[in-house]
Amino acid sequence: MKTTPIVAATVDFSDPAAARAPSFDDLYHPRSGAFAQAQQVFLAGNGLPARWRGRERFTILETGFGLGNNFLATWAAWRDDPARCERLFFVSIEKHPLTVADLVRAHAGSPAPALARQLIDAWPPATCNLHLLDFDGGRVRLLLALGDVQAWAREIVARVDAFYLDGFTPARCPAMWDRGVFRMLARLAAPDATAATWSAARIVRDGLQGAGFVVQAAQGSGGKRDITLARYAPRFTPPAPPGRRTALQAPSHALVVGAGLAGATVAGALARQGIACTVVDRHAEPAAEASGNRAGLFHGTVLGHDGPHARLLRAAAMFGESTLRMALVRGVPGRVDGLLRLHHQLSLPAMQALLERQALPPRYVQAVSAENASRLAGVTVAQPAWFYPGGGWIDPAALVRDALATPGVSWLGATTVQRMARHGDAWQLFDADDRAIAEAPMLVLANADDALRLAALPRAWLQRQRGQVSDGPSAVAGLPRIPVASGGYVLAMGGAGLLFGATHQLDDDDASVRDSDHHENLAKAARLLGDLPLPDISTLRGRAGWRTGSADRLPLVGTAPDPRAPRPSRADAPRLLPRQPGLWLHCGLGSRGLTTAALGAELIAAQASGAPWPLEADLVDAVDPARWLLRSGLAPM
Ligand SMILES: Cc1cc2nc3c(=O)[nH]c(=O)nc-3n(C[C@H](O)[C@H](O)[C@H](O)COP(=O)(O)OP(=O)(O)OC[C@H]3O[C@@H](n4cnc5c(N)ncnc54)[C@H](O)[C@@H]3O)c2cc1C
Ligand SMILES: C[S@@+](CC[C@H](N)C(=O)[O-])C[C@H]1O[C@@H](n2cnc3c(N)ncnc32)[C@H](O)[C@@H]1O
């Protein structure tokens, strides 16, 4: 997906009855009231709330988030309904999001002030991403797709039960009602999906009809004018390709191998979707391998080309920030106060020009001078830097334990999985004595590079790289207030000490902590912060671990491909390749697991449960493990 800079809405609030969009010469809602329209056209027109009753999950897709009134009215109706569905998903596409200040103004007299306040507090930075905003403990999820509907029409993956078509008047806003949009509705519609809109324009009725909907005119509110209602009744529905299939029925139980960040986050995400999980690990305690350092960094990424890597890390960093903040509230040690990434190649004006070109907002990233970086860090910094306000550090092992404590997750330690086998519709795990450990219809391999061995996939898809961190005493004075990174990092863990490093070694299986690595880490820290009073090497402790990553530096997340199944006649995209039923991979998190694990976990949970996918289709392809079958063919195992 080609990203485009997001231009905020210009809103004219001079008419107290309805905000106006001067660039479209149209009102955001009728003067009779936004909530009244939401009730009469969008909720009632889609048979809500009755249709969501008794359902596990219900998905709505809206074209045009605007002021968010339809979302708020729907959320309020869901809350007021004692028979509501378990989980409500609301996907909404918006090219021109409001600024926070305009959002506050738009909801000054809201009929649902408490909900409006929560929406304002969660309002994301204006970047071309699918933003996930969770409310009511995650039972209500808003997926806000910022950007042009034409671009998002091919990217959203969901099974939608009800469509709210709420672009501006077709004559003034044709892009919201064109063939690409109607084709999207047909592609995403669940078998009994419905659509509603206040527009009775011919182009709307014809568009819906052409997309396979049966269209009906209905009387609008107060008998004023016709509105359009529609029900999806296609003559033929082509099957989704293997890499785009989403469960019709979520399994009741799943097994997860690996209790590091990848396994724990996926277990937590599955359990939140109602899928109970057992997490199996060879160690007696969770987070005993790569995820066991005392602290690690998380933050976004800016690259000259806003391609899959930069976009995935941005999406992951923004979602990760909200989930990590919640973990801190539950007592996981860490801070989300920002992070500096020093830049050695680009000058400050070149960095600022890059941000301007990509229109990345300051809430996500800022280019700061060495002087300002020093002010932020509280110590002398010699280079300009990217400042990520939503970045920080966290204790990964505590995060793993926190995720394993999610209701619905159980833990089975000291159990090595030697092999797995398909038994009927389930996967069975076996230990080294070939005793059955457990079985379930769904299995997630989150055991780093060993996942490839278990799934009988080429080991060459992932490489292992040793790394040692150095852990210094807390008594050192003059530590940076926020983490400072660039080819290494220095972070002060409150009163709990100083962590810095780390080394990078290929083909190195030495688990011992080495003085030579401490020397290397001390040199890295001195390069980052020349004035840092470094601890004496005799006071240092350390920890060695292995990062597991793929050559394109993107994780392996999604259903496991089946290299033995016959290839379809057309197999030039990962999504077209056959899969092993009920089997997922979440591995290859490389050196960015703290940033990416939570979003990867949500993708797997959505694929397994039928919830809308939290990533756009081209990023799903970018992390799809099947991409390696296309790129390298079937390498020797
Ligand atoms: C020195 C160092 C510094 C790092 N710093 C950062 C940082 O600052 N920020 C950041 O984001 N990331 C950092 N990382 C990377 C981060 O730690 C990883 O991305 C992340 O921990 C990977 O999590 P994981 O769950 O995939 O792997 P792991 O944590 O290794 O978990 C895999 C689990 O699978 C289990 N397992 C394997 N095989 C089997 C089997 N057959 N049966 C049962 N159990 C099995 C293992 O016991 C292990 O617990 C660093 C890594 C290192 C080494
Ligand atoms: C009538 S308003 C939506 C009102 C909204 N549903 C609410 O409840 O407040 C129409 C919205 O469509 C958005 N829009 C217009 N053209 C668009 C496009 N090409 N892609 C995505 N959104 C677009 C506008 O910015 C505007 O916010």
XYZ file of C-alpha atoms and ligand atoms in Angstrom:
717
model
C 0.000 0.000 0.000
C 1.373 3.354 -0.938
C 1.183 5.646 2.066
C 0.080 9.215 1.596
C 0.527 12.061 4.067
C -2.573 12.527 6.181
C -4.159 15.966 5.939
C -6.339 16.810 8.942
C -9.937 17.898 8.399
C -10.851 21.559 8.267
C -14.093 21.863 10.194
C -16.409 24.849 10.311
C -18.251 24.888 13.641
C -20.134 28.151 13.054
C -23.523 26.413 12.683
C -24.353 25.107 16.201
C -26.668 22.406 14.767
C -24.137 20.687 12.486
C -20.422 20.934 11.772
C -19.539 21.582 8.132
C -16.661 20.507 5.898
C -15.877 23.538 3.691
C -13.708 21.511 1.298
C -16.682 19.246 0.496
C -19.295 21.955 0.939
C -21.323 19.518 3.032
C -22.458 18.914 6.610
C -21.089 16.086 8.767
C -24.633 15.157 9.780
C -28.169 16.505 9.390
C -29.186 19.420 11.577
C -31.742 17.155 13.264
C -28.864 15.466 15.091
C -25.999 13.046 14.521
C -27.133 10.503 17.125
C -30.699 10.592 15.783
C -29.380 9.783 12.304
C -27.124 7.059 13.685
C -30.110 5.446 15.426
C -32.611 5.744 12.604
C -30.438 5.118 9.575
C -27.385 3.150 10.561
C -28.403 1.122 13.616
C -32.090 0.514 12.796
C -31.311 0.253 9.067
C -28.951 -2.636 9.819
C -31.374 -4.329 12.225
C -29.319 -3.348 15.281
C -29.172 -3.973 18.130
C -31.274 -7.136 17.489
C -28.816 -8.661 14.995
C -25.826 -8.644 17.320
C -27.726 -10.339 20.162
C -26.391 -13.727 21.172
C -23.389 -13.381 18.877
C -19.785 -13.944 19.955
C -18.607 -11.067 17.757
C -20.181 -8.549 15.388
C -18.313 -6.421 12.851
C -19.381 -3.092 11.403
C -17.542 -1.232 8.652
C -18.122 2.470 8.104
C -16.990 4.658 5.223
C -16.181 8.090 6.722
C -15.405 8.260 10.450
C -15.810 12.037 10.486
C -16.658 13.255 13.982
C -17.111 9.674 15.218
C -20.781 10.108 16.092
C -21.899 6.865 14.461
C -19.218 4.984 16.364
C -20.179 6.608 19.670
C -23.905 6.021 19.136
C -23.232 2.369 18.263
C -20.951 1.867 21.249
C -23.585 3.487 23.522
C -26.302 1.214 22.079
C -24.092 -1.832 22.630
C -23.471 -0.813 26.238
C -27.181 -0.245 26.856
C -28.121 -3.657 25.482
C -28.061 -6.409 28.125
C -28.144 -9.045 25.337
C -25.237 -7.477 23.402
C -22.648 -9.548 21.538
C -19.481 -10.441 23.426
C -17.228 -8.347 21.201
C -17.980 -5.438 18.891
C -15.589 -4.459 16.088
C -16.003 -1.151 14.300
C -13.793 -0.591 11.252
C -13.923 2.954 9.895
C -12.106 4.612 6.996
C -11.242 8.299 7.145
C -9.096 10.403 4.841
C -9.181 13.601 6.897
C -9.203 12.858 10.662
C -10.017 15.676 13.029
C -7.319 17.222 15.173
C -7.702 16.482 18.877
C -8.771 20.099 19.457
C -11.545 19.810 16.839
C -12.627 16.459 18.236
C -13.002 18.056 21.665
C -15.033 20.845 20.102
C -17.193 18.459 18.088
C -18.187 16.566 21.250
C -18.633 19.493 23.589
C -22.369 18.759 23.865
C -22.212 15.017 23.140
C -25.141 12.815 24.206
C -22.449 10.289 25.276
C -19.852 12.534 26.966
C -18.029 9.762 28.853
C -17.563 7.709 25.698
C -16.538 10.782 23.694
C -13.900 11.538 26.353
C -12.471 8.029 25.995
C -12.348 8.389 22.224
C -10.542 11.718 22.525
C -8.040 10.269 25.017
C -7.287 7.352 22.687
C -7.123 9.461 19.488
C -4.069 8.276 17.524
C -1.328 10.249 15.773
C -2.419 11.055 12.214
C -0.423 8.496 10.242
C -1.482 6.372 7.280
C -2.044 3.208 9.346
C -4.781 0.975 10.665
C -5.003 2.260 14.235
C -6.373 -0.101 16.899
C -8.257 1.578 19.730
C -9.576 -0.748 22.421
C -12.365 0.192 24.836
C -14.313 -1.582 27.560
C -11.430 -3.941 28.313
C -10.998 -4.803 24.621
C -14.613 -5.888 24.101
C -15.100 -2.890 21.801
C -12.391 -2.363 19.218
C -12.276 0.566 16.812
C -10.018 -0.052 13.802
C -9.435 3.370 12.314
C -8.038 3.205 8.781
C -6.556 6.634 8.122
C -6.136 7.424 4.435
C -8.120 7.403 1.219
C -10.945 4.906 0.897
C -9.617 3.961 -2.552
C -6.346 2.762 -1.029
C -7.967 1.002 1.926
C -10.587 -0.713 -0.259
C -8.035 -3.359 -1.248
C -6.296 -3.585 2.117
C -8.872 -4.283 4.813
C -9.378 -7.937 5.727
C -12.570 -8.601 7.694
C -15.879 -10.400 7.576
C -18.385 -7.595 7.928
C -21.911 -7.985 9.262
C -23.139 -4.415 8.748
C -21.990 -1.515 6.599
C -22.562 2.143 7.440
C -22.135 4.124 4.208
C -21.590 7.679 5.381
C -19.456 9.555 2.880
C -20.473 13.079 2.007
C -23.133 13.507 -0.683
C -22.131 11.459 -3.767
C -22.199 14.518 -5.999
C -19.636 16.276 -3.784
C -17.616 13.263 -2.751
C -17.722 10.694 -5.603
C -14.620 8.813 -4.339
C -16.646 7.463 -1.387
C -19.249 5.883 -3.654
C -17.356 4.525 -6.607
C -16.946 0.992 -7.955
C -13.828 0.289 -5.885
C -15.797 0.960 -2.691
C -18.753 -1.226 -3.700
C -16.347 -3.983 -4.714
C -14.804 -3.758 -1.239
C -18.250 -4.217 0.324
C -18.801 -7.379 -1.713
C -15.337 -8.705 -0.840
C -15.816 -8.140 2.907
C -19.513 -8.970 3.336
C -20.463 -11.885 5.590
C -23.182 -14.087 4.040
C -26.034 -12.226 5.764
C -24.454 -8.747 5.726
C -26.590 -5.630 5.471
C -25.853 -2.043 4.499
C -27.560 1.248 5.272
C -27.117 4.815 4.133
C -29.092 8.045 4.249
C -28.358 8.544 0.537
C -31.036 7.595 -1.959
C -28.902 8.534 -4.936
C -29.192 6.361 -8.004
C -25.447 5.792 -8.103
C -25.586 4.338 -4.574
C -28.459 1.960 -5.278
C -26.935 0.831 -8.573
C -23.520 0.416 -6.946
C -24.914 -1.789 -4.185
C -26.936 -3.825 -6.645
C -23.941 -4.325 -8.902
C -21.959 -5.589 -5.912
C -24.486 -8.332 -5.134
C -26.808 -6.577 -2.669
C -30.598 -6.629 -2.812
C -31.552 -2.979 -2.431
C -34.624 -1.519 -0.846
C -35.724 2.090 -0.392
C -37.040 2.947 3.064
C -38.542 5.972 4.652
C -36.053 8.298 6.297
C -36.357 9.830 9.730
C -39.569 11.755 10.362
C -40.836 10.552 6.993
C -38.713 13.217 5.346
C -36.898 11.450 2.575
C -35.927 8.017 1.351
C -32.921 6.200 2.636
C -31.284 3.073 1.207
C -31.083 -0.319 2.880
C -29.490 -3.398 1.374
C -28.871 -7.072 2.077
C -26.006 -9.068 0.627
C -27.304 -11.849 -1.621
C -24.581 -12.695 -4.098
C -25.021 -15.214 -6.880
C -21.498 -16.511 -6.376
C -18.838 -15.910 -3.703
C -15.292 -16.816 -4.735
C -13.354 -18.590 -1.982
C -10.714 -16.496 -0.184
C -7.119 -17.538 -0.979
C -5.431 -19.694 1.712
C -3.462 -16.792 3.193
C -6.575 -14.651 3.627
C -8.851 -17.201 5.270
C -10.381 -16.243 8.533
C -12.069 -18.711 10.846
C -15.835 -19.053 10.591
C -15.865 -20.522 14.069
C -13.110 -19.863 16.591
C -11.624 -22.996 18.194
C -12.349 -23.375 21.899
C -8.751 -24.204 22.801
C -5.231 -23.672 21.438
C -1.738 -24.868 22.269
C 1.218 -22.485 22.157
C 4.813 -23.731 22.161
C 7.225 -21.200 23.674
C 6.794 -18.937 26.690
C 8.769 -15.945 25.477
C 7.296 -12.673 24.257
C 5.942 -14.292 21.084
C 4.149 -17.133 22.863
C 2.880 -15.184 25.865
C 1.456 -12.308 23.799
C -0.282 -14.672 21.394
C -1.776 -16.660 24.282
C -3.049 -13.431 25.863
C -4.539 -12.219 22.569
C -6.227 -15.579 21.856
C -7.647 -15.763 25.367
C -9.090 -12.257 24.994
C -10.901 -13.552 21.884
C -12.369 -16.386 23.938
C -9.855 -19.080 22.885
C -8.393 -20.780 25.965
C -4.650 -21.486 25.663
C -2.070 -23.800 27.140
C 1.481 -22.493 26.803
C 4.206 -25.153 26.837
C 7.895 -24.399 27.416
C 10.980 -26.504 27.996
C 12.079 -24.356 30.946
C 10.570 -24.472 34.413
C 10.059 -20.678 34.301
C 8.719 -18.543 31.436
C 10.956 -16.024 29.597
C 14.080 -18.071 30.243
C 15.656 -17.401 26.818
C 15.748 -14.289 24.572
C 12.869 -12.639 26.459
C 14.638 -12.844 29.813
C 16.769 -9.665 29.861
C 16.111 -7.260 32.724
C 14.930 -4.599 30.258
C 14.612 -3.860 26.569
C 13.662 -0.957 24.320
C 10.589 -0.353 22.198
C 10.026 2.401 19.637
C 9.065 3.058 16.004
C 11.280 3.466 12.954
C 11.820 6.090 10.285
C 13.386 5.042 7.002
C 13.999 6.946 3.774
C 11.483 4.655 2.066
C 8.176 4.237 3.885
C 8.014 0.562 2.878
C 6.782 -2.528 4.752
C 9.518 -2.434 7.383
C 8.939 1.186 8.424
C 5.163 0.823 8.228
C 5.023 -2.399 10.223
C 7.226 -1.018 12.972
C 5.192 2.185 13.081
C 1.922 0.258 13.392
C 3.472 -2.041 15.973
C 4.988 0.823 17.973
C 1.708 2.711 18.155
C -0.307 -0.336 19.208
C 2.548 -1.513 21.438
C 2.622 1.816 23.253
C -1.000 1.499 24.330
C -0.630 -2.124 25.426
C 2.647 -1.461 27.272
C 1.124 1.514 29.094
C -1.594 -0.813 30.368
C 1.025 -3.352 31.436
C 2.835 -0.634 33.417
C -0.419 0.159 35.203
C -0.643 -3.533 36.174
C 2.826 -3.286 37.737
C 5.225 -4.386 34.974
C 8.455 -2.383 35.490
C 9.241 0.090 32.692
C 8.673 3.632 31.415
C 6.968 5.177 28.379
C 8.621 8.596 28.539
C 10.198 8.616 25.093
C 13.402 7.337 23.574
C 16.229 8.893 21.560
C 17.803 7.234 18.546
C 20.918 9.154 17.566
C 21.601 9.699 13.888
C 25.158 9.621 12.623
C 24.537 10.004 8.888
C 21.892 12.680 8.387
C 22.080 16.336 9.408
C 19.190 17.799 11.404
C 17.741 19.678 8.363
C 17.895 16.455 6.307
C 16.087 14.578 9.098
C 13.430 17.290 9.320
C 12.975 17.217 5.534
C 12.455 13.454 5.688
C 9.743 13.807 8.339
C 8.078 16.528 6.318
C 8.132 14.415 3.163
C 6.484 11.519 4.983
C 4.267 13.869 7.046
C 5.064 11.961 10.223
C 3.441 13.750 13.149
C 5.408 14.913 16.228
C 3.332 12.689 18.489
C 5.002 9.762 16.729
C 8.504 11.062 16.002
C 10.487 14.302 16.040
C 13.900 15.231 14.660
C 15.784 16.960 17.489
C 19.146 18.734 17.595
C 21.969 17.424 19.763
C 21.150 20.272 22.153
C 17.501 19.319 22.460
C 18.384 15.645 22.675
C 20.681 16.493 25.595
C 17.861 18.373 27.282
C 15.501 15.430 26.873
C 18.067 12.901 28.100
C 19.439 15.079 30.891
C 22.985 14.171 29.773
C 25.206 15.386 26.925
C 24.317 13.940 23.534
C 26.598 14.807 20.612
C 24.385 13.972 17.604
C 20.935 14.952 16.365
C 18.391 12.252 17.080
C 14.967 10.835 16.342
C 12.859 11.330 19.444
C 10.013 8.829 19.776
C 7.649 10.211 22.466
C 5.820 6.852 22.679
C 9.005 4.816 23.046
C 10.647 3.639 26.242
C 11.807 0.538 28.050
C 10.121 -2.379 29.778
C 11.033 -5.564 31.637
C 10.274 -8.282 29.036
C 10.158 -11.187 31.488
C 7.619 -9.356 33.652
C 5.651 -8.614 30.500
C 5.642 -12.318 29.634
C 4.413 -13.243 33.128
C 1.760 -10.530 32.884
C 0.470 -11.923 29.549
C 0.468 -15.495 30.924
C -1.753 -14.274 33.775
C -4.550 -13.387 31.312
C -7.702 -15.319 32.279
C -7.986 -18.323 29.976
C -4.218 -18.928 29.713
C -2.608 -21.872 31.473
C 1.067 -22.652 31.717
C 2.955 -25.930 31.379
C 6.676 -25.553 32.094
C 9.603 -27.976 32.041
C 8.133 -29.707 28.979
C 10.152 -29.994 25.793
C 8.162 -30.503 22.623
C 10.043 -33.014 20.546
C 7.555 -33.481 17.736
C 4.010 -32.727 16.674
C 1.511 -34.701 14.648
C -1.880 -34.169 13.101
C -4.517 -36.393 14.656
C -7.948 -36.018 13.062
C -8.789 -32.320 13.313
C -6.274 -31.664 16.088
C -2.559 -31.176 16.622
C -0.826 -33.382 19.163
C 2.431 -32.522 20.907
C 4.909 -35.184 22.071
C 7.819 -34.972 24.499
C 11.315 -36.472 24.180
C 9.995 -39.880 25.402
C 7.300 -39.696 22.742
C 4.601 -39.293 25.347
C 1.620 -37.182 24.278
C 1.699 -33.802 26.044
C -1.583 -32.313 24.871
C -3.759 -31.805 21.810
C -5.926 -29.022 20.413
C -7.450 -27.932 17.107
C -5.139 -24.904 16.979
C -1.379 -24.807 17.492
C 0.894 -21.757 17.521
C 4.617 -22.356 17.261
C 6.268 -19.469 19.105
C 9.460 -21.284 19.997
C 11.899 -19.103 18.017
C 13.926 -20.994 15.377
C 12.882 -24.407 16.741
C 9.428 -23.638 15.311
C 10.770 -24.394 11.830
C 12.062 -27.803 12.901
C 8.702 -28.733 14.452
C 6.731 -27.518 11.422
C 9.134 -29.286 9.011
C 9.968 -26.003 7.296
C 13.425 -24.966 6.036
C 15.675 -23.950 8.961
C 17.353 -21.408 6.684
C 14.315 -19.110 6.982
C 15.658 -17.891 10.342
C 19.131 -17.042 11.585
C 20.333 -16.998 15.175
C 22.524 -14.228 16.477
C 24.098 -14.198 19.929
C 23.922 -11.027 22.034
C 25.174 -10.089 25.494
C 23.886 -7.178 27.551
C 25.826 -5.622 30.414
C 24.090 -4.836 33.649
C 25.635 -2.164 35.847
C 25.023 -0.955 39.418
C 22.386 1.688 40.114
C 24.785 3.895 42.041
C 26.299 5.384 38.854
C 25.520 9.110 38.716
C 24.597 11.102 35.610
C 22.451 8.464 33.899
C 20.168 9.429 30.989
C 16.542 10.139 31.929
C 15.307 8.251 28.844
C 16.925 5.449 26.822
C 19.495 6.504 24.237
C 20.153 4.163 21.313
C 22.003 3.836 18.012
C 23.951 0.693 17.180
C 23.678 -0.085 20.899
C 21.788 1.393 23.825
C 22.050 2.774 27.321
C 19.058 2.668 29.597
C 18.640 3.462 33.249
C 16.057 1.275 34.972
C 14.900 3.715 37.612
C 16.647 2.739 40.802
C 17.265 -0.782 39.505
C 20.524 -0.195 37.648
C 21.919 0.529 34.238
C 21.547 -1.784 31.242
C 23.657 -1.308 28.135
C 24.868 -3.209 25.108
C 24.405 -5.293 23.261
C 26.827 -7.391 21.239
C 26.001 -9.177 17.967
C 27.662 -12.485 17.042
C 26.676 -14.984 14.341
C 27.518 -18.686 14.679
C 28.242 -18.364 18.373
C 26.599 -20.762 20.827
C 28.523 -19.694 23.922
C 26.054 -19.104 26.762
C 28.664 -17.786 29.194
C 28.911 -14.079 30.060
C 32.214 -12.808 28.648
C 34.451 -9.932 29.694
C 35.309 -9.311 26.039
C 31.609 -8.574 25.427
C 31.481 -6.250 28.468
C 34.424 -4.331 26.959
C 32.570 -4.081 23.648
C 29.422 -2.841 25.426
C 31.382 -0.274 27.460
C 32.873 1.045 24.194
C 29.400 1.258 22.602
C 28.054 3.154 25.620
C 31.000 5.561 25.500
C 30.342 6.194 21.777
C 26.686 6.943 22.509
C 27.203 9.138 25.568
C 30.772 10.403 25.828
C 30.281 11.949 29.278
C 28.619 8.910 30.859
C 30.527 7.855 33.990
C 30.810 4.180 33.062
C 30.866 1.518 35.745
C 34.012 -0.506 36.368
C 34.015 -3.816 34.527
C 34.417 -5.724 37.809
C 30.974 -4.435 38.924
C 29.201 -5.647 35.779
C 26.874 -8.560 35.432
C 25.506 -9.706 32.108
C 23.274 -12.073 30.220
C 23.736 -13.802 26.875
C 20.823 -14.693 24.606
C 19.961 -15.342 20.967
C 17.965 -13.156 18.649
C 16.208 -15.114 15.927
C 15.429 -13.202 12.763
C 14.786 -13.555 9.074
C 16.902 -12.024 6.319
C 14.314 -9.321 5.516
C 14.199 -8.291 9.199
C 10.443 -8.940 9.380
C 8.927 -11.516 11.721
C 7.175 -14.718 10.643
C 3.535 -14.273 11.641
C 0.562 -16.158 10.282
C -0.619 -19.556 9.154
C 2.167 -22.027 8.412
C 2.605 -22.843 4.720
C 2.522 -26.434 3.565
C 5.511 -26.976 1.281
C 4.399 -30.515 0.477
C 0.919 -29.618 -0.790
C 0.547 -29.265 -4.570
C 1.050 -25.668 -5.681
C -1.964 -23.996 -7.282
C -1.591 -23.004 -10.943
C -1.141 -19.390 -9.889
C 1.262 -19.121 -6.947
C 3.045 -15.796 -7.300
C 1.927 -14.245 -3.995
C 2.264 -15.636 -0.452
C -1.501 -15.548 0.136
C -2.049 -18.081 -2.671
C 0.115 -20.814 -1.143
C -1.488 -23.763 0.699
C -1.385 -23.932 4.511
C -1.084 -26.591 7.181
C -4.547 -26.640 8.807
C -4.785 -25.160 12.301
C -1.089 -24.290 12.464
C 0.362 -20.820 13.036
C 3.870 -19.401 13.412
C 4.863 -16.448 15.593
C 8.644 -16.295 15.491
C 11.605 -14.472 13.976
C 11.053 -11.361 16.100
C 14.740 -10.495 15.730
C 15.914 -7.577 17.834
C 12.480 -5.856 17.885
C 10.285 -8.342 19.726
C 9.239 -5.849 22.390
C 7.831 -3.581 19.695
C 6.263 -6.151 17.361
C 5.071 -9.059 19.536
C 1.736 -7.552 20.614
C 0.589 -6.681 17.085
C 1.727 -10.024 15.653
C -0.237 -11.736 18.404
C -3.355 -9.731 17.538
C -3.034 -10.734 13.882
C -2.987 -14.428 14.777
C -5.897 -13.998 17.198
C -7.927 -12.251 14.483
C -7.118 -14.900 11.868
C -8.155 -17.645 14.270
C -11.307 -16.026 15.623
C -12.911 -14.241 12.677
C -12.233 -10.729 14.024
C -11.116 -8.028 11.550
C -7.399 -8.268 10.903
C -5.374 -5.557 12.642
C -3.000 -5.077 9.690
C -3.512 -4.062 6.094
C -3.292 -6.873 3.539
C 0.101 -5.937 2.127
C 1.674 -5.951 5.608
C 0.015 -9.301 6.291
C 1.805 -10.527 3.151
C 5.053 -8.914 4.331
C 5.049 -10.984 7.544
C 3.403 -14.096 6.072
C 5.814 -17.026 6.622
C 4.839 -18.288 3.148
C 6.829 -15.437 1.583
C 9.961 -17.537 2.056
C 8.506 -20.387 0.006
C 8.136 -17.948 -2.879
C 11.531 -16.316 -2.486
C 13.726 -19.285 -1.894
C 11.709 -22.233 -3.093
C 11.990 -25.205 -0.814
C 15.532 -25.076 0.600
C 17.002 -28.248 2.132
C 15.657 -28.879 5.646
C 21.081 -9.261 23.993
C 19.724 -9.011 23.471
C 19.177 -7.759 23.599
C 17.902 -7.492 23.095
N 17.359 -6.238 23.249
C 16.119 -6.002 22.773
C 15.513 -4.732 22.915
O 16.061 -3.819 23.505
N 14.278 -4.544 22.390
C 13.610 -5.527 21.719
O 12.508 -5.314 21.243
N 14.154 -6.739 21.591
C 15.386 -6.993 22.087
N 15.937 -8.222 21.928
C 15.181 -9.209 21.155
C 14.053 -9.829 21.950
O 14.573 -10.319 23.137
C 13.399 -10.901 21.094
O 12.861 -10.332 19.919
C 12.278 -11.622 21.823
O 12.608 -11.904 23.138
C 11.944 -12.895 21.094
O 10.908 -13.541 21.780
P 10.490 -15.032 21.415
O 9.345 -15.371 22.256
O 10.354 -15.151 19.938
O 11.766 -15.915 21.763
P 12.217 -16.519 23.186
O 12.091 -15.528 24.256
O 13.555 -17.108 22.949
O 11.146 -17.635 23.459
C 11.157 -18.894 22.816
C 10.765 -19.914 23.865
O 10.562 -21.158 23.212
C 10.990 -22.174 24.100
N 11.247 -23.375 23.298
C 12.054 -23.474 22.217
N 11.973 -24.714 21.710
C 11.110 -25.401 22.487
C 10.620 -26.739 22.456
N 10.991 -27.593 21.501
N 9.763 -27.120 23.424
C 9.371 -26.263 24.396
N 9.796 -24.995 24.456
C 10.651 -24.567 23.515
C 12.228 -21.590 24.748
O 12.502 -22.214 25.963
C 11.843 -20.121 24.900
O 11.318 -19.852 26.180
C 17.194 -8.515 22.446
C 17.735 -9.793 22.333
C 18.983 -10.043 22.840
C 19.553 -11.424 22.725
C -20.535 12.596 6.524
S -18.901 12.545 7.081
C -18.881 11.162 8.167
C -19.570 11.379 9.479
C -19.273 10.288 10.465
N -19.686 8.987 10.039
C -19.729 10.585 11.863
O -20.397 9.726 12.466
O -19.421 11.642 12.385
C -18.010 11.951 5.693
C -16.559 11.670 5.955
O -15.980 11.071 4.804
C -14.625 11.480 4.744
N -14.093 11.309 3.378
C -14.332 12.054 2.285
N -13.659 11.605 1.223
C -12.987 10.525 1.628
C -12.120 9.601 0.980
N -11.809 9.716 -0.309
N -11.585 8.599 1.717
C -11.891 8.456 3.037
N -12.705 9.311 3.691
C -13.259 10.331 3.012
C -14.712 12.928 5.154
O -13.429 13.435 5.555
C -15.737 12.898 6.250
O -15.155 12.813 7.508
